[in-house]
Short mmCIF file of C-alpha atoms in Angstrom, two decimals:
data_model
loop_
_atom_site.label_atom_id
_atom_site.label_comp_id
_atom_site.label_asym_id
_atom_site.label_seq_id
_atom_site.Cartn_x
_atom_site.Cartn_y
_atom_site.Cartn_z
CA MET A 1 -119.10 -59.85 22.33
CA GLN A 2 -119.17 -56.73 20.17
CA ALA A 3 -122.71 -56.34 20.41
CA THR A 4 -122.39 -56.94 24.21
CA TYR A 5 -120.07 -53.88 24.52
CA GLN A 6 -122.29 -51.80 22.47
CA ALA A 7 -125.15 -52.48 24.64
CA LEU A 8 -123.17 -51.65 27.75
CA LEU A 9 -122.06 -48.54 26.38
CA SER A 10 -125.69 -47.48 25.36
CA TYR A 11 -127.52 -48.63 28.38
CA GLY A 12 -125.07 -49.06 31.16
CA TYR A 13 -124.83 -52.10 33.48
CA ALA A 14 -128.22 -51.28 35.33
CA ASP A 15 -130.48 -50.78 32.36
CA LEU A 16 -128.72 -53.50 30.14
CA SER A 17 -130.74 -56.56 29.39
CA MET A 18 -130.52 -59.73 27.37
CA ALA A 19 -133.12 -58.47 25.08
CA ARG A 20 -131.16 -55.23 24.29
CA ILE A 21 -127.99 -57.25 23.63
CA ALA A 22 -130.01 -59.17 21.06
CA ASP A 23 -131.46 -56.10 19.59
CA GLU A 24 -127.51 -55.29 18.71
CA LEU A 25 -127.33 -58.32 16.72
CA ASP A 26 -129.16 -59.78 13.72
CA LYS A 27 -131.74 -62.58 14.56
CA SER A 28 -129.59 -65.39 13.54
CA LYS A 29 -126.92 -64.72 16.06
CA ALA A 30 -129.35 -63.56 18.69
CA ALA A 31 -130.31 -66.82 19.58
CA THR A 32 -127.06 -68.20 20.72
CA TYR A 33 -127.14 -65.46 23.29
CA TYR A 34 -129.71 -67.31 24.97
CA TYR A 35 -127.31 -70.04 25.79
CA TYR A 36 -126.42 -67.76 28.71
CA ASP A 37 -128.58 -67.96 32.08
CA SER A 38 -128.34 -64.36 32.69
CA LYS A 39 -126.80 -61.01 31.94
CA ASP A 40 -124.10 -61.63 34.43
CA ASP A 41 -123.24 -64.83 32.97
CA LEU A 42 -122.84 -63.13 29.71
CA LEU A 43 -120.61 -60.42 30.97
CA VAL A 44 -118.56 -62.57 33.00
CA ALA A 45 -117.85 -64.46 29.82
CA LEU A 46 -117.03 -61.33 27.81
CA LEU A 47 -114.46 -60.59 30.59
CA ASP A 48 -113.14 -63.95 30.28
CA TYR A 49 -112.86 -63.69 26.36
CA THR A 50 -111.23 -60.04 26.73
CA ILE A 51 -108.88 -61.10 29.35
CA ASP A 52 -107.72 -64.19 27.42
CA ARG A 53 -107.29 -62.06 24.30
CA PHE A 54 -104.94 -59.37 26.46
CA GLU A 55 -103.05 -62.07 27.91
CA ARG A 56 -102.15 -63.49 24.33
CA SER A 57 -101.28 -60.01 22.99
CA ILE A 58 -99.18 -59.09 25.66
CA ASP A 59 -96.90 -61.98 25.73
CA THR A 60 -95.93 -61.38 22.12
CA GLU A 61 -94.79 -57.81 22.29
CA PHE A 62 -91.55 -58.15 24.25
CA GLY A 63 -88.02 -58.27 22.88
CA ASP A 64 -84.52 -58.84 24.45
CA ASP A 65 -84.16 -55.32 26.14
CA PRO A 66 -85.93 -55.23 29.53
CA LYS A 67 -85.72 -51.25 29.77
CA ALA A 68 -87.39 -50.87 26.32
CA ASP A 69 -89.87 -53.77 27.30
CA LEU A 70 -90.87 -51.79 30.28
CA ASP A 71 -91.01 -48.42 28.61
CA HIS A 72 -93.39 -50.09 25.88
CA LEU A 73 -95.71 -51.68 28.26
CA VAL A 74 -96.17 -48.55 30.22
CA GLU A 75 -96.90 -46.87 26.90
CA LYS A 76 -99.58 -49.52 26.07
CA LEU A 77 -101.03 -49.35 29.45
CA LEU A 78 -101.18 -45.68 29.84
CA PRO A 79 -101.38 -44.02 26.47
CA LEU A 80 -101.10 -40.25 26.27
CA ARG A 81 -104.11 -40.17 23.94
CA GLU A 82 -106.88 -42.62 24.02
CA ASP A 83 -107.87 -44.18 20.68
CA GLU A 84 -111.41 -44.52 20.33
CA LYS A 85 -111.32 -48.35 20.66
CA PRO A 86 -109.26 -49.24 23.62
CA HIS A 87 -110.84 -46.15 25.39
CA ARG A 88 -114.40 -47.64 24.85
CA ILE A 89 -113.05 -51.02 26.25
CA PHE A 90 -111.55 -49.51 29.23
CA THR A 91 -114.55 -47.45 30.01
CA VAL A 92 -116.53 -50.91 30.00
CA LEU A 93 -114.08 -52.32 32.32
CA VAL A 94 -114.44 -49.43 34.82
CA VAL A 95 -118.28 -50.26 34.75
CA LEU A 96 -117.92 -54.00 35.10
CA ARG A 97 -115.36 -53.75 37.86
CA ALA A 98 -117.89 -52.07 40.14
CA GLN A 99 -119.67 -55.22 40.07
CA ALA A 100 -116.53 -57.00 41.38
CA VAL A 101 -117.14 -55.14 44.58
CA SER A 102 -120.01 -57.56 45.46
CA ASN A 103 -119.96 -60.38 42.84
CA ASP A 104 -117.30 -63.33 43.17
CA ALA A 105 -117.36 -64.34 39.57
CA PHE A 106 -116.58 -60.50 38.54
CA ARG A 107 -114.01 -60.29 41.09
CA GLU A 108 -112.19 -63.70 40.13
CA GLN A 109 -111.89 -62.32 36.40
CA PHE A 110 -110.61 -58.95 37.62
CA THR A 111 -108.15 -60.77 39.93
CA ARG A 112 -106.99 -62.85 36.86
CA LEU A 113 -106.53 -59.51 34.95
CA ASP A 114 -104.59 -57.55 37.57
CA GLU A 115 -102.18 -60.67 38.59
CA LYS A 116 -101.39 -61.08 34.73
CA ILE A 117 -100.56 -57.53 34.42
CA ALA A 118 -98.36 -57.07 37.65
CA ALA A 119 -96.73 -60.60 36.76
CA THR A 120 -95.66 -59.22 33.36
CA ILE A 121 -94.28 -56.08 34.95
CA ARG A 122 -92.53 -58.17 37.59
CA ASP A 123 -91.22 -60.50 34.61
CA ILE A 124 -89.58 -57.77 32.76
CA ILE A 125 -87.90 -56.30 36.07
CA GLN A 126 -86.66 -59.88 36.93
CA ARG A 127 -85.30 -60.27 33.41
CA GLY A 128 -83.55 -56.78 33.78
CA VAL A 129 -82.16 -57.86 37.06
CA ASP A 130 -80.87 -61.24 35.69
CA ASP A 131 -79.03 -59.38 32.69
CA GLY A 132 -77.49 -56.89 35.10
CA VAL A 133 -78.97 -54.00 33.56
CA PHE A 134 -81.46 -53.47 36.50
CA ARG A 135 -80.32 -53.12 40.11
CA ASP A 136 -81.25 -56.01 42.36
CA VAL A 137 -84.36 -54.61 43.60
CA ASP A 138 -87.37 -56.42 45.48
CA THR A 139 -89.09 -56.91 41.94
CA THR A 140 -92.63 -57.40 43.45
CA ARG A 141 -92.63 -53.98 45.25
CA VAL A 142 -91.25 -52.15 42.26
CA ALA A 143 -93.82 -53.98 39.64
CA GLU A 144 -96.89 -53.15 42.21
CA HIS A 145 -95.89 -49.63 42.44
CA VAL A 146 -95.54 -48.96 38.67
CA PHE A 147 -98.91 -50.99 38.30
CA ALA A 148 -100.76 -49.04 40.79
CA THR A 149 -99.63 -45.69 39.61
CA ILE A 150 -100.93 -46.71 36.19
CA ALA A 151 -104.12 -48.08 37.37
CA GLY A 152 -104.87 -44.93 39.38
CA THR A 153 -104.10 -42.62 36.73
CA ARG A 154 -106.42 -44.68 34.14
CA TYR A 155 -109.28 -44.91 36.79
CA GLY A 156 -108.91 -40.86 37.20
CA ARG A 157 -109.06 -40.28 33.51
CA ALA A 158 -112.23 -42.56 33.20
CA THR A 159 -114.15 -41.25 36.05
CA THR A 160 -113.26 -37.32 36.34
CA ASP A 161 -112.54 -34.48 34.05
CA ARG A 162 -108.72 -34.53 35.33
CA ASP A 163 -106.28 -36.20 32.99
CA VAL A 164 -102.91 -36.53 34.50
CA VAL A 165 -101.29 -39.15 32.00
CA ALA A 166 -98.57 -36.68 30.79
CA GLU A 167 -97.67 -35.99 34.57
CA THR A 168 -97.47 -39.71 35.69
CA ARG A 169 -95.65 -40.90 32.45
CA VAL A 170 -92.85 -38.58 33.31
CA SER A 171 -92.78 -39.42 37.02
CA LEU A 172 -93.01 -43.19 36.09
CA ALA A 173 -89.87 -42.69 33.77
CA ALA A 174 -88.08 -41.12 36.60
CA TYR A 175 -89.18 -43.59 39.10
CA VAL A 176 -88.06 -46.63 36.85
CA ASP A 177 -84.89 -44.75 36.12
CA SER A 178 -83.79 -44.03 39.73
CA GLU A 179 -85.35 -47.62 41.07
CA LEU A 180 -83.97 -49.60 38.55
CA VAL A 181 -81.52 -48.40 36.20
CA ARG A 182 -77.64 -49.42 37.09
CA ARG A 183 -75.30 -46.77 36.92
CA MET B 1 -127.35 -40.59 54.52
CA GLN B 2 -126.47 -43.76 56.56
CA ALA B 3 -129.72 -45.40 55.22
CA THR B 4 -128.60 -44.56 51.50
CA TYR B 5 -125.22 -46.24 52.25
CA GLN B 6 -126.65 -49.36 54.13
CA ALA B 7 -129.19 -49.82 50.93
CA LEU B 8 -126.29 -49.38 48.38
CA LEU B 9 -124.43 -51.65 50.22
CA SER B 10 -127.13 -54.38 50.40
CA TYR B 11 -128.76 -53.90 47.10
CA GLY B 12 -125.92 -52.38 44.68
CA TYR B 13 -126.37 -49.58 42.36
CA ALA B 14 -128.63 -51.45 39.76
CA ASP B 15 -131.21 -52.82 42.62
CA LEU B 16 -131.46 -49.68 44.52
CA SER B 17 -134.74 -47.78 44.73
CA MET B 18 -135.99 -44.86 46.57
CA ALA B 19 -138.42 -47.42 48.26
CA ARG B 20 -135.64 -49.45 49.57
CA ILE B 21 -133.89 -46.45 50.90
CA ALA B 22 -136.87 -45.70 52.71
CA ASP B 23 -137.24 -49.29 54.07
CA GLU B 24 -133.74 -48.63 56.11
CA LEU B 25 -135.67 -45.55 57.61
CA ASP B 26 -138.33 -45.10 60.12
CA LYS B 27 -141.39 -43.72 58.30
CA SER B 28 -141.14 -39.99 59.83
CA LYS B 29 -137.57 -39.98 58.26
CA ALA B 30 -138.51 -41.70 55.20
CA ALA B 31 -140.96 -38.98 54.09
CA THR B 32 -138.03 -36.19 53.86
CA TYR B 33 -136.34 -38.91 51.02
CA TYR B 34 -139.14 -37.86 48.64
CA TYR B 35 -137.88 -34.50 48.34
CA TYR B 36 -135.41 -36.05 45.84
CA ASP B 37 -136.74 -36.53 42.25
CA SER B 38 -134.82 -39.55 41.68
CA LYS B 39 -132.30 -42.14 43.05
CA ASP B 40 -129.24 -40.26 41.16
CA ASP B 41 -130.41 -37.00 42.70
CA LEU B 42 -130.19 -38.63 46.02
CA LEU B 43 -126.86 -40.45 45.47
CA VAL B 44 -125.26 -37.15 44.01
CA ALA B 45 -126.49 -35.45 47.10
CA LEU B 46 -124.87 -38.14 49.26
CA LEU B 47 -121.62 -37.86 47.33
CA ASP B 48 -121.73 -33.97 47.81
CA TYR B 49 -122.28 -34.31 51.51
CA THR B 50 -119.45 -37.04 51.75
CA ILE B 51 -117.04 -34.86 49.91
CA ASP B 52 -117.77 -31.93 51.94
CA ARG B 53 -117.33 -33.86 55.32
CA PHE B 54 -114.00 -35.31 53.91
CA GLU B 55 -112.66 -31.78 52.74
CA ARG B 56 -113.43 -30.28 56.37
CA SER B 57 -111.74 -33.30 58.33
CA ILE B 58 -108.77 -33.33 56.06
CA ASP B 59 -107.99 -29.56 56.63
CA THR B 60 -107.50 -29.71 60.20
CA GLU B 61 -105.12 -32.70 60.35
CA PHE B 62 -101.87 -31.13 59.51
CA GLY B 63 -99.31 -29.61 61.55
CA ASP B 64 -95.90 -27.89 61.01
CA ASP B 65 -93.81 -30.75 59.43
CA PRO B 66 -94.43 -31.36 55.86
CA LYS B 67 -92.63 -34.76 55.93
CA ALA B 68 -94.79 -36.10 58.99
CA ASP B 69 -98.09 -34.19 57.32
CA LEU B 70 -97.21 -36.25 53.86
CA ASP B 71 -96.86 -39.67 55.87
CA HIS B 72 -100.07 -39.09 57.77
CA LEU B 73 -101.85 -38.41 54.60
CA VAL B 74 -100.78 -41.19 52.95
CA GLU B 75 -101.70 -43.55 56.15
CA LYS B 76 -105.28 -41.81 56.21
CA LEU B 77 -105.61 -42.44 52.66
CA LEU B 78 -104.09 -45.95 52.35
CA PRO B 79 -104.28 -47.80 55.68
CA LEU B 80 -102.91 -51.11 56.21
CA ARG B 81 -106.23 -52.58 57.37
CA GLU B 82 -109.66 -51.32 56.69
CA ASP B 83 -111.60 -50.60 59.44
CA GLU B 84 -115.12 -51.60 59.07
CA LYS B 85 -116.68 -48.16 58.55
CA PRO B 86 -114.10 -46.27 56.11
CA HIS B 87 -113.89 -49.63 54.18
CA ARG B 88 -117.72 -49.75 53.68
CA ILE B 89 -117.78 -45.84 52.47
CA PHE B 90 -114.86 -46.67 50.06
CA THR B 91 -116.64 -49.43 48.67
CA VAL B 92 -119.54 -47.79 48.10
CA LEU B 93 -117.49 -44.91 46.31
CA VAL B 94 -116.18 -47.46 43.96
CA VAL B 95 -119.73 -48.37 42.87
CA LEU B 96 -120.72 -44.79 42.60
CA ARG B 97 -117.77 -43.77 40.56
CA ALA B 98 -118.56 -46.22 38.01
CA GLN B 99 -121.47 -44.06 37.47
CA ALA B 100 -119.26 -41.21 36.62
CA VAL B 101 -118.40 -42.81 33.49
CA SER B 102 -121.24 -41.79 31.72
CA ASN B 103 -123.14 -39.45 34.19
CA ASP B 104 -122.13 -35.84 34.35
CA ALA B 105 -123.23 -35.05 38.01
CA PHE B 106 -121.39 -38.03 39.53
CA ARG B 107 -118.27 -37.01 37.30
CA GLU B 108 -118.49 -33.63 38.65
CA GLN B 109 -118.52 -34.85 42.16
CA PHE B 110 -115.49 -37.27 41.71
CA THR B 111 -113.46 -34.55 39.80
CA ARG B 112 -113.97 -32.49 43.11
CA LEU B 113 -113.00 -35.25 45.29
CA ASP B 114 -109.91 -36.19 43.34
CA GLU B 115 -109.03 -32.15 42.59
CA LYS B 116 -109.15 -31.83 46.63
CA ILE B 117 -106.83 -34.83 47.44
CA ALA B 118 -104.17 -33.98 44.64
CA ALA B 119 -104.37 -30.17 46.01
CA THR B 120 -103.92 -31.28 49.58
CA ILE B 121 -100.87 -33.41 48.63
CA ARG B 122 -99.42 -30.64 46.43
CA ASP B 123 -99.79 -28.11 49.15
CA ILE B 124 -97.83 -30.17 51.63
CA ILE B 125 -94.88 -30.85 49.07
CA GLN B 126 -95.16 -26.85 48.36
CA ARG B 127 -94.83 -26.18 52.00
CA GLY B 128 -91.84 -28.59 52.38
CA VAL B 129 -90.12 -26.78 49.45
CA ASP B 130 -90.83 -23.45 50.90
CA ASP B 131 -89.34 -24.53 54.27
CA GLY B 132 -86.30 -26.18 52.45
CA VAL B 133 -87.04 -29.58 53.83
CA PHE B 134 -88.20 -30.70 50.45
CA ARG B 135 -85.98 -30.29 47.04
CA ASP B 136 -87.17 -27.91 44.62
CA VAL B 137 -89.33 -30.52 42.50
CA ASP B 138 -92.33 -29.97 40.15
CA THR B 139 -94.88 -30.21 42.92
CA THR B 140 -97.75 -31.28 40.71
CA ARG B 141 -96.03 -34.22 38.98
CA VAL B 142 -94.94 -35.72 42.34
CA ALA B 143 -98.25 -35.02 44.05
CA GLU B 144 -100.16 -36.88 41.04
CA HIS B 145 -97.58 -39.80 41.14
CA VAL B 146 -98.26 -40.44 44.82
CA PHE B 147 -102.09 -39.73 44.42
CA ALA B 148 -102.42 -42.31 41.48
CA THR B 149 -100.38 -44.84 43.38
CA ILE B 150 -102.78 -44.71 46.37
CA ALA B 151 -105.79 -44.69 44.10
CA GLY B 152 -104.67 -47.63 42.04
CA THR B 153 -103.75 -49.69 45.10
CA ARG B 154 -107.29 -48.82 46.71
CA TYR B 155 -108.99 -49.51 43.77
CA GLY B 156 -107.45 -52.90 43.45
CA ARG B 157 -108.07 -54.01 47.01
CA ALA B 158 -111.78 -53.16 46.54
CA THR B 159 -112.32 -54.91 43.23
CA THR B 160 -109.85 -58.18 43.39
CA ASP B 161 -108.83 -60.54 45.81
CA ARG B 162 -105.27 -59.09 45.70
CA ASP B 163 -104.16 -56.65 48.46
CA VAL B 164 -100.80 -54.70 47.71
CA VAL B 165 -101.14 -52.21 50.48
CA ALA B 166 -98.04 -53.37 52.20
CA GLU B 167 -95.87 -53.17 49.05
CA THR B 168 -96.94 -49.61 47.95
CA ARG B 169 -96.80 -48.07 51.15
CA VAL B 170 -92.98 -49.18 51.50
CA SER B 171 -92.47 -48.12 47.73
CA LEU B 172 -94.45 -44.84 48.33
CA ALA B 173 -92.05 -44.03 51.38
CA ALA B 174 -89.03 -44.69 49.38
CA TYR B 175 -90.30 -42.50 46.64
CA VAL B 176 -91.09 -39.48 48.86
CA ASP B 177 -87.57 -39.98 50.21
CA SER B 178 -85.58 -40.21 47.00
CA GLU B 179 -87.71 -37.47 45.14
CA LEU B 180 -88.18 -35.04 48.17
CA VAL B 181 -86.22 -35.14 51.21
CA ARG B 182 -83.14 -32.91 50.70
CA ARG B 183 -79.86 -34.36 51.91
#
């Protein structure tokens, strides 16, 4: 999987080939890659693996305080500074997501990823409502708003020279505060 | 330009070629496409043309009422139903935007597009503040929040089977109302 990421970053989707992925590996491992019928089969498997790992990691990170959990999730999904490794993974995801416009197998994976993130935000908000620390809002509406703001900010950072993370982090905190926090 | 859009939708970026674009045209026009040195040169010119046209159309659409102008812009950028033609253009933009991850000429065009949209939202909000109908907010912060929410929602619709436009349209209206509208 690391070799596939590396080859994608070096060559881009259009110029990626099974041979170039194999080149990133030593020979004994390279043979295993020929189990996949095509470049797209391999890339969908890569996505499946990446999303599984994300799902497992995210479910273990929450505590008892819905407000703190929501702040933590926003920080995780929208870091002020991108560390090298997550930034590379996110960049690769932007490249692969463009395939989802016309390829159903890719589209299915990104639907699963986005649904998992939205459900995670929704569940935290619902916990806050149940605990009485959040107001009794439409959890889906607020969760989708928070998720869309995060997704749009990251997409802009990956594909332009604009970086508005500092602005949307402040505005999201204000949004959560005014929409959710009970006074 | 229509031929290039059509060829992009039929073949995707990876399998697009100058010959396939020329195939979409009658012969007399096809020759003109050979003025471009490469597929990417042609696609950057396509983006440049599309963004110019968008800039000209958007500046003529506003009136005297900042709140109505902001509502109009949100509706335009985030339509509840996608008509066939704008939907196709937006889908093509998602495919081309993935190139901006690694190609500076594409990145420059998308930086220009996003800056124009953000500046348009910012200017409307500033007009509302100056007129006294909006509260004296940080216009950049509110504008970037509105833009990121729109961008994230559209990106999700183009690349997944999820469609949360109805939810984020309601949440954006509530956001604008609580952040901006003076009581």
